Amino acid sequence: MKYVTLKDIARVAEVSYATVSRALSGSGEIGEATRQRILKISRDMGYTTDYVARAMVKRSTRTLGLIVTNLNNPFMSELANFSEQSAREEGYEMILCNSSHSLDQEKQVFQLLVGRRVDGIIVVPAEQESYAVLSPYIAQVPTVFISENIRDMPVSFVSVDNYAGSVLGTEYLISLGHRDIIYFGRRLVSVTHHLRAEGYIATCMKNSLRPRFADNPLPSTSIQNGYELAVRLFSKRPLDFSAIFASSDTNALGIIKAADEAGIRIPEDVSLLGFDNISFADLPKIELTTVEQPKQQMAARAVSALVRRIRNESDELIKEKLPPRLVVRRSCKKR
């Protein structure tokens, strides 16, 4: 495959290389009619910008990288969408990569983005060890994380306040009169989910309640994991709990499926609270009450912090935790 070059366009347009360069970059003295003719010829020839070549000349590709853990997770896809919107508002395009929760793959795509000469990278870390794995490469490019998993590391991050969110959710269930609340997600080893579990535990202890957990030897935040845990939980009758606090909305969706199969009504028999406020949470027949992560705000703050670093407007490390919000729908009721 032969790529179209500026010289190819110049030959067809019968103008100089410099004139084509000025027309495509929108800079320099050039007549509007000539500019439009060159732009049309470039489109007809299928010309695309050579970002690496542009980076060598201008030291900027006007591109950012975004690494997420799993695009099948609705939270990640929504966060990616908001990040791309924010990047474009700042005048940047975004290259999206998926680490699939793998440290090795995360390192590979980070190196790939550095090789593509992106101006900066946003990372939703695959594991708690992500910073240690990526630190040799972070020195080469401005980097911002979206997660509390790296809160103690010398790198900027933006996150929801996970501990406060879990306190908020647990207090809401207690305010409805629930005394036997089971938490899904304690075994998740990331700092993010550890903080959510700790918020639940502390709030239970403060209210003289016994923390209770539904644990899986292979924990995850997936719909399937929530479903499998709930199937086991609902098989024991009579139920000895009145509410479930799921550490993610995707877990909660699996719990809803298991409850439906077991003939357990939500919220009449069991109240259910999630965490994240993904778009599916508001669908009919789900209407999940949940603790919201401000995804749009998190994405905007992360992009803004990254762009400031790129433009050398600030070298200060940003460590920002945004407040959560309780979104009340119909999956919880008074005891």
CSV table of C-alpha atoms in Angstrom, one decimal:
chain,number,residue,atom,x,y,z
A,1,MET,CA,0.0,0.0,0.0
A,2,LYS,CA,1.4,3.4,-1.0
A,3,TYR,CA,0.5,6.3,1.2
A,4,VAL,CA,-0.4,9.7,-0.3
A,5,THR,CA,2.3,12.3,0.5
A,6,LEU,CA,2.4,16.1,0.3
A,7,LYS,CA,4.6,15.7,-2.8
A,8,ASP,CA,1.9,13.7,-4.5
A,9,ILE,CA,-0.7,16.3,-3.8
A,10,ALA,CA,1.7,19.1,-5.0
A,11,ARG,CA,2.2,17.2,-8.3
A,12,VAL,CA,-1.5,16.8,-9.0
A,13,ALA,CA,-2.3,20.4,-7.9
A,14,GLU,CA,0.6,21.8,-9.8
A,15,VAL,CA,1.8,23.8,-6.9
A,16,SER,CA,4.9,23.7,-4.6
A,17,TYR,CA,5.3,21.4,-1.6
A,18,ALA,CA,5.4,24.4,0.6
A,19,THR,CA,2.0,25.7,-0.7
A,20,VAL,CA,0.4,22.3,0.0
A,21,SER,CA,1.9,22.3,3.5
A,22,ARG,CA,0.5,25.7,4.2
A,23,ALA,CA,-2.9,24.8,2.8
A,24,LEU,CA,-3.3,21.7,4.9
A,25,SER,CA,-2.0,23.3,8.1
A,26,GLY,CA,-4.1,26.4,7.7
A,27,SER,CA,-1.0,28.6,8.1
A,28,GLY,CA,0.8,31.1,6.0
A,29,GLU,CA,-0.1,33.4,3.1
A,30,ILE,CA,-2.2,31.5,0.5
A,31,GLY,CA,-5.3,32.4,-1.5
A,32,GLU,CA,-8.6,30.9,-0.3
A,33,ALA,CA,-9.5,29.5,-3.7
A,34,THR,CA,-6.1,27.8,-3.9
A,35,ARG,CA,-6.5,26.4,-0.3
A,36,GLN,CA,-9.9,25.0,-1.1
A,37,ARG,CA,-8.7,23.4,-4.3
A,38,ILE,CA,-5.8,21.8,-2.5
A,39,LEU,CA,-8.0,20.5,0.3
A,40,LYS,CA,-10.4,19.0,-2.2
A,41,ILE,CA,-7.5,17.3,-4.1
A,42,SER,CA,-6.1,15.9,-0.8
A,43,ARG,CA,-9.6,14.5,0.1
A,44,ASP,CA,-10.1,13.0,-3.3
A,45,MET,CA,-6.6,11.3,-3.1
A,46,GLY,CA,-7.4,9.9,0.4
A,47,TYR,CA,-4.7,11.8,2.2
A,48,THR,CA,-4.4,11.3,5.9
A,49,THR,CA,-2.1,13.2,8.3
A,50,ASP,CA,1.2,11.6,9.1
A,51,TYR,CA,1.2,12.2,12.8
A,52,VAL,CA,4.7,10.9,13.5
A,53,ALA,CA,6.1,13.1,10.8
A,54,ARG,CA,4.2,16.1,12.1
A,55,ALA,CA,5.5,15.3,15.6
A,56,MET,CA,9.1,15.4,14.3
A,57,VAL,CA,8.5,18.9,12.9
A,58,LYS,CA,6.2,20.5,15.5
A,59,ARG,CA,7.0,18.3,18.5
A,60,SER,CA,3.2,17.7,18.9
A,61,THR,CA,0.7,15.3,17.3
A,62,ARG,CA,-2.3,16.8,18.9
A,63,THR,CA,-3.2,13.3,20.1
A,64,LEU,CA,-3.7,11.8,23.5
A,65,GLY,CA,-3.8,8.2,24.5
A,66,LEU,CA,-6.4,6.6,26.8
A,67,ILE,CA,-5.8,3.1,28.3
A,68,VAL,CA,-8.8,1.5,30.0
A,69,THR,CA,-9.2,-2.0,31.6
A,70,ASN,CA,-12.2,-3.4,29.7
A,71,LEU,CA,-14.4,-1.8,27.1
A,72,ASN,CA,-17.1,-4.4,27.7
A,73,ASN,CA,-17.6,-2.8,31.1
A,74,PRO,CA,-20.2,0.0,30.6
A,75,PHE,CA,-18.5,2.2,33.1
A,76,MET,CA,-15.3,2.1,31.1
A,77,SER,CA,-17.0,2.7,27.7
A,78,GLU,CA,-18.9,5.7,29.2
A,79,LEU,CA,-15.7,7.1,30.7
A,80,ALA,CA,-13.9,6.7,27.4
A,81,ASN,CA,-16.6,8.6,25.6
A,82,PHE,CA,-16.5,11.5,28.0
A,83,SER,CA,-12.7,11.5,27.8
A,84,GLU,CA,-12.8,11.7,24.0
A,85,GLN,CA,-15.3,14.6,24.1
A,86,SER,CA,-13.1,16.5,26.6
A,87,ALA,CA,-10.0,15.9,24.5
A,88,ARG,CA,-11.7,17.3,21.4
A,89,GLU,CA,-12.8,20.4,23.3
A,90,GLU,CA,-9.2,21.0,24.1
A,91,GLY,CA,-8.2,20.5,20.4
A,92,TYR,CA,-6.9,16.9,20.7
A,93,GLU,CA,-7.8,13.6,19.1
A,94,MET,CA,-7.7,10.5,21.3
A,95,ILE,CA,-6.3,7.0,20.7
A,96,LEU,CA,-8.2,4.4,22.8
A,97,CYS,CA,-6.4,1.2,24.0
A,98,ASN,CA,-7.7,-1.7,26.1
A,99,SER,CA,-5.4,-3.5,28.7
A,100,SER,CA,-7.9,-6.3,29.4
A,101,HIS,CA,-6.9,-6.1,33.1
A,102,SER,CA,-3.4,-7.4,32.1
A,103,LEU,CA,-0.2,-5.6,33.3
A,104,ASP,CA,1.7,-7.0,30.4
A,105,GLN,CA,-0.8,-5.7,27.9
A,106,GLU,CA,-1.0,-2.4,29.7
A,107,LYS,CA,2.8,-2.0,29.4
A,108,GLN,CA,2.6,-2.9,25.7
A,109,VAL,CA,-0.1,-0.4,24.8
A,110,PHE,CA,1.6,2.3,26.8
A,111,GLN,CA,4.8,1.7,24.9
A,112,LEU,CA,2.8,1.7,21.7
A,113,LEU,CA,1.3,5.1,22.5
A,114,VAL,CA,4.8,6.5,23.3
A,115,GLY,CA,6.0,5.2,20.0
A,116,ARG,CA,3.1,7.0,18.3
A,117,ARG,CA,4.4,10.2,19.8
A,118,VAL,CA,1.1,11.0,21.6
A,119,ASP,CA,1.4,14.2,23.6
A,120,GLY,CA,0.1,12.7,26.8
A,121,ILE,CA,-1.6,9.5,28.2
A,122,ILE,CA,-4.5,8.9,30.6
A,123,VAL,CA,-4.5,5.5,32.3
A,124,VAL,CA,-7.3,3.6,34.1
A,125,PRO,CA,-4.8,1.2,35.8
A,126,ALA,CA,-5.2,-2.6,35.3
A,127,GLU,CA,-3.8,-3.4,38.7
A,128,GLN,CA,-2.5,-1.8,41.9
A,129,GLU,CA,1.0,-2.5,40.5
A,130,SER,CA,0.4,-0.5,37.3
A,131,TYR,CA,2.5,2.5,38.4
A,132,ALA,CA,5.5,0.3,39.2
A,133,VAL,CA,5.3,-1.4,35.9
A,134,LEU,CA,4.8,1.8,33.9
A,135,SER,CA,7.1,4.2,35.8
A,136,PRO,CA,10.1,3.8,33.5
A,137,TYR,CA,7.9,5.0,30.6
A,138,ILE,CA,5.9,7.6,32.4
A,139,ALA,CA,9.1,9.7,32.5
A,140,GLN,CA,8.9,10.0,28.7
A,141,VAL,CA,5.4,11.5,28.4
A,142,PRO,CA,2.9,13.4,30.6
A,143,THR,CA,0.6,11.0,32.3
A,144,VAL,CA,-2.6,11.2,34.4
A,145,PHE,CA,-4.4,8.3,36.1
A,146,ILE,CA,-8.1,7.9,36.7
A,147,SER,CA,-8.2,5.8,39.9
A,148,GLU,CA,-7.3,5.9,43.6
A,149,ASN,CA,-5.2,2.7,43.0
A,150,ILE,CA,-2.1,4.9,42.7
A,151,ARG,CA,-3.0,7.6,45.2
A,152,ASP,CA,0.3,7.2,47.1
A,153,MET,CA,2.5,7.3,44.0
A,154,PRO,CA,4.3,10.4,42.5
A,155,VAL,CA,1.8,10.8,39.7
A,156,SER,CA,-1.3,12.8,39.1
A,157,PHE,CA,-4.7,11.2,39.5
A,158,VAL,CA,-8.4,12.0,39.4
A,159,SER,CA,-11.0,9.8,41.1
A,160,VAL,CA,-14.3,9.6,42.9
A,161,ASP,CA,-14.0,9.4,46.7
A,162,ASN,CA,-14.6,5.7,46.9
A,163,TYR,CA,-14.7,5.5,50.7
A,164,ALA,CA,-17.1,8.4,51.0
A,165,GLY,CA,-19.3,6.8,48.3
A,166,SER,CA,-19.6,3.6,50.2
A,167,VAL,CA,-20.4,5.4,53.4
A,168,LEU,CA,-23.1,7.3,51.6
A,169,GLY,CA,-24.6,4.1,50.2
A,170,THR,CA,-24.5,2.2,53.5
A,171,GLU,CA,-26.0,5.1,55.4
A,172,TYR,CA,-28.9,5.3,52.9
A,173,LEU,CA,-29.7,1.6,53.4
A,174,ILE,CA,-29.6,2.0,57.2
A,175,SER,CA,-31.8,5.0,57.0
A,176,LEU,CA,-34.4,2.8,55.3
A,177,GLY,CA,-34.3,0.5,58.3
A,178,HIS,CA,-32.1,-2.3,57.0
A,179,ARG,CA,-30.0,-4.0,59.7
A,180,ASP,CA,-28.8,-7.0,57.7
A,181,ILE,CA,-26.9,-5.7,54.7
A,182,ILE,CA,-24.6,-8.0,52.6
A,183,TYR,CA,-21.8,-6.4,50.7
A,184,PHE,CA,-20.6,-7.8,47.3
A,185,GLY,CA,-16.9,-7.2,46.5
A,186,ARG,CA,-14.7,-7.4,49.6
A,187,ARG,CA,-12.2,-9.8,48.0
A,188,LEU,CA,-11.5,-7.4,45.2
A,189,VAL,CA,-7.9,-6.4,45.9
A,190,SER,CA,-7.6,-3.0,44.2
A,191,VAL,CA,-7.3,0.1,46.4
A,192,THR,CA,-10.5,1.3,44.9
A,193,HIS,CA,-12.6,-1.6,46.0
A,194,HIS,CA,-10.7,-1.9,49.3
A,195,LEU,CA,-11.8,1.6,50.1
A,196,ARG,CA,-15.4,0.8,49.2
A,197,ALA,CA,-15.4,-2.2,51.4
A,198,GLU,CA,-13.8,-0.2,54.2
A,199,GLY,CA,-16.5,2.5,53.9
A,200,TYR,CA,-19.1,-0.1,54.3
A,201,ILE,CA,-17.4,-1.8,57.3
A,202,ALA,CA,-16.9,1.5,59.1
A,203,THR,CA,-20.5,2.6,58.6
A,204,CYS,CA,-21.8,-0.7,59.9
A,205,MET,CA,-19.6,-0.6,62.9
A,206,LYS,CA,-20.6,3.0,63.7
A,207,ASN,CA,-24.3,1.8,63.7
A,208,SER,CA,-23.6,-1.3,65.7
A,209,LEU,CA,-24.2,-3.6,62.7
A,210,ARG,CA,-22.3,-6.7,61.8
A,211,PRO,CA,-20.6,-6.4,58.4
A,212,ARG,CA,-21.5,-9.3,56.1
A,213,PHE,CA,-19.9,-10.3,52.8
A,214,ALA,CA,-20.6,-12.4,49.8
A,215,ASP,CA,-17.2,-13.5,48.5
A,216,ASN,CA,-16.0,-15.4,45.5
A,217,PRO,CA,-12.6,-17.1,45.1
A,218,LEU,CA,-12.2,-15.4,41.7
A,219,PRO,CA,-13.7,-12.0,42.3
A,220,SER,CA,-14.5,-9.4,39.6
A,221,THR,CA,-16.9,-6.6,38.9
A,222,SER,CA,-18.6,-8.5,36.0
A,223,ILE,CA,-22.3,-9.2,35.6
A,224,GLN,CA,-21.4,-13.0,35.6
A,225,ASN,CA,-19.6,-12.7,38.9
A,226,GLY,CA,-22.6,-10.9,40.5
A,227,TYR,CA,-24.9,-13.5,39.1
A,228,GLU,CA,-22.9,-16.5,40.4
A,229,LEU,CA,-22.6,-15.1,43.9
A,230,ALA,CA,-26.2,-14.2,44.1
A,231,VAL,CA,-27.3,-17.7,42.9
A,232,ARG,CA,-25.5,-19.2,45.8
A,233,LEU,CA,-26.8,-16.6,48.2
A,234,PHE,CA,-30.4,-16.9,47.1
A,235,SER,CA,-30.4,-20.8,47.3
A,236,LYS,CA,-30.4,-20.6,51.1
A,237,ARG,CA,-33.9,-20.0,52.4
A,238,PRO,CA,-35.2,-18.3,54.3
A,239,LEU,CA,-33.2,-15.2,53.4
A,240,ASP,CA,-31.4,-13.8,56.5
A,241,PHE,CA,-30.7,-10.4,55.0
A,242,SER,CA,-32.8,-7.6,53.7
A,243,ALA,CA,-30.4,-5.6,51.5
A,244,ILE,CA,-27.4,-6.0,49.2
A,245,PHE,CA,-24.8,-3.4,48.5
A,246,ALA,CA,-23.0,-4.3,45.3
A,247,SER,CA,-19.5,-2.8,44.8
A,248,SER,CA,-20.3,-2.1,41.1
A,249,ASP,CA,-23.5,-1.7,39.0
A,250,THR,CA,-22.4,-4.5,36.7
A,251,ASN,CA,-22.4,-6.9,39.8
A,252,ALA,CA,-25.8,-5.5,40.6
A,253,LEU,CA,-27.1,-6.4,37.1
A,254,GLY,CA,-26.0,-10.0,37.7
A,255,ILE,CA,-27.8,-10.0,41.1
A,256,ILE,CA,-31.0,-8.8,39.4
A,257,LYS,CA,-30.8,-11.7,36.9
A,258,ALA,CA,-30.3,-14.2,39.7
A,259,ALA,CA,-33.1,-12.7,41.8
A,260,ASP,CA,-35.5,-13.0,38.9
A,261,GLU,CA,-34.6,-16.7,38.3
A,262,ALA,CA,-35.1,-17.4,42.1
A,263,GLY,CA,-38.4,-15.6,42.3
A,264,ILE,CA,-37.0,-13.0,44.6
A,265,ARG,CA,-38.5,-9.5,44.1
A,266,ILE,CA,-36.4,-6.4,44.1
A,267,PRO,CA,-37.1,-4.3,46.2
A,268,GLU,CA,-40.1,-6.0,47.8
A,269,ASP,CA,-38.0,-9.0,49.2
A,270,VAL,CA,-34.5,-7.6,49.0
A,271,SER,CA,-33.3,-4.0,48.5
A,272,LEU,CA,-30.4,-3.6,46.1
A,273,LEU,CA,-27.9,-0.7,45.9
A,274,GLY,CA,-25.1,-0.4,43.3
A,275,PHE,CA,-22.0,1.8,42.7
A,276,ASP,CA,-21.1,3.7,39.5
A,277,ASN,CA,-24.4,4.8,38.0
A,278,ILE,CA,-23.8,3.3,34.5
A,279,SER,CA,-26.3,4.1,31.8
A,280,PHE,CA,-28.0,0.7,32.1
A,281,ALA,CA,-28.9,1.5,35.8
A,282,ASP,CA,-31.8,3.7,34.6
A,283,LEU,CA,-33.4,1.2,32.3
A,284,PRO,CA,-37.0,0.1,32.9
A,285,LYS,CA,-37.2,-3.1,35.1
A,286,ILE,CA,-33.8,-2.2,36.5
A,287,GLU,CA,-34.1,1.3,37.9
A,288,LEU,CA,-31.2,0.7,40.2
A,289,THR,CA,-30.5,3.0,43.1
A,290,THR,CA,-26.7,3.6,43.1
A,291,VAL,CA,-23.8,5.7,44.2
A,292,GLU,CA,-22.7,7.8,41.2
A,293,GLN,CA,-19.2,8.3,40.0
A,294,PRO,CA,-19.1,11.7,38.2
A,295,LYS,CA,-17.7,10.2,35.0
A,296,GLN,CA,-18.0,13.2,32.9
A,297,GLN,CA,-16.4,15.4,35.5
A,298,MET,CA,-13.6,12.9,36.2
A,299,ALA,CA,-12.8,12.7,32.4
A,300,ALA,CA,-12.8,16.5,32.0
A,301,ARG,CA,-10.6,17.0,35.0
A,302,ALA,CA,-8.1,14.3,33.9
A,303,VAL,CA,-7.9,15.7,30.4
A,304,SER,CA,-7.5,19.3,31.7
A,305,ALA,CA,-4.7,18.3,34.1
A,306,LEU,CA,-3.0,16.4,31.3
A,307,VAL,CA,-3.2,19.3,28.8
A,308,ARG,CA,-1.8,21.7,31.4
A,309,ARG,CA,1.2,19.4,31.8
A,310,ILE,CA,1.6,19.2,28.0
A,311,ARG,CA,1.5,22.9,27.6
A,312,ASN,CA,3.9,23.4,30.6
A,313,GLU,CA,1.3,25.5,32.4
A,314,SER,CA,1.7,23.4,35.5
A,315,ASP,CA,4.1,20.8,36.8
A,316,GLU,CA,2.2,20.3,40.0
A,317,LEU,CA,0.9,16.8,40.8
A,318,ILE,CA,-2.9,16.7,40.8
A,319,LYS,CA,-4.5,14.4,43.4
A,320,GLU,CA,-8.2,15.1,43.2
A,321,LYS,CA,-11.0,13.1,44.7
A,322,LEU,CA,-14.5,14.1,43.5
A,323,PRO,CA,-17.6,13.8,45.7
A,324,PRO,CA,-20.0,10.9,45.0
A,325,ARG,CA,-23.7,11.4,44.7
A,326,LEU,CA,-26.6,9.1,45.6
A,327,VAL,CA,-29.0,8.5,42.8
A,328,VAL,CA,-32.3,7.1,44.2
A,329,ARG,CA,-34.5,5.0,41.9
A,330,ARG,CA,-36.7,2.0,42.7
A,331,SER,CA,-34.4,-0.8,43.8
A,332,CYS,CA,-34.5,0.0,47.5
A,333,LYS,CA,-37.4,0.4,49.9
A,334,LYS,CA,-38.1,0.9,53.6
A,335,ARG,CA,-37.7,-2.2,55.8
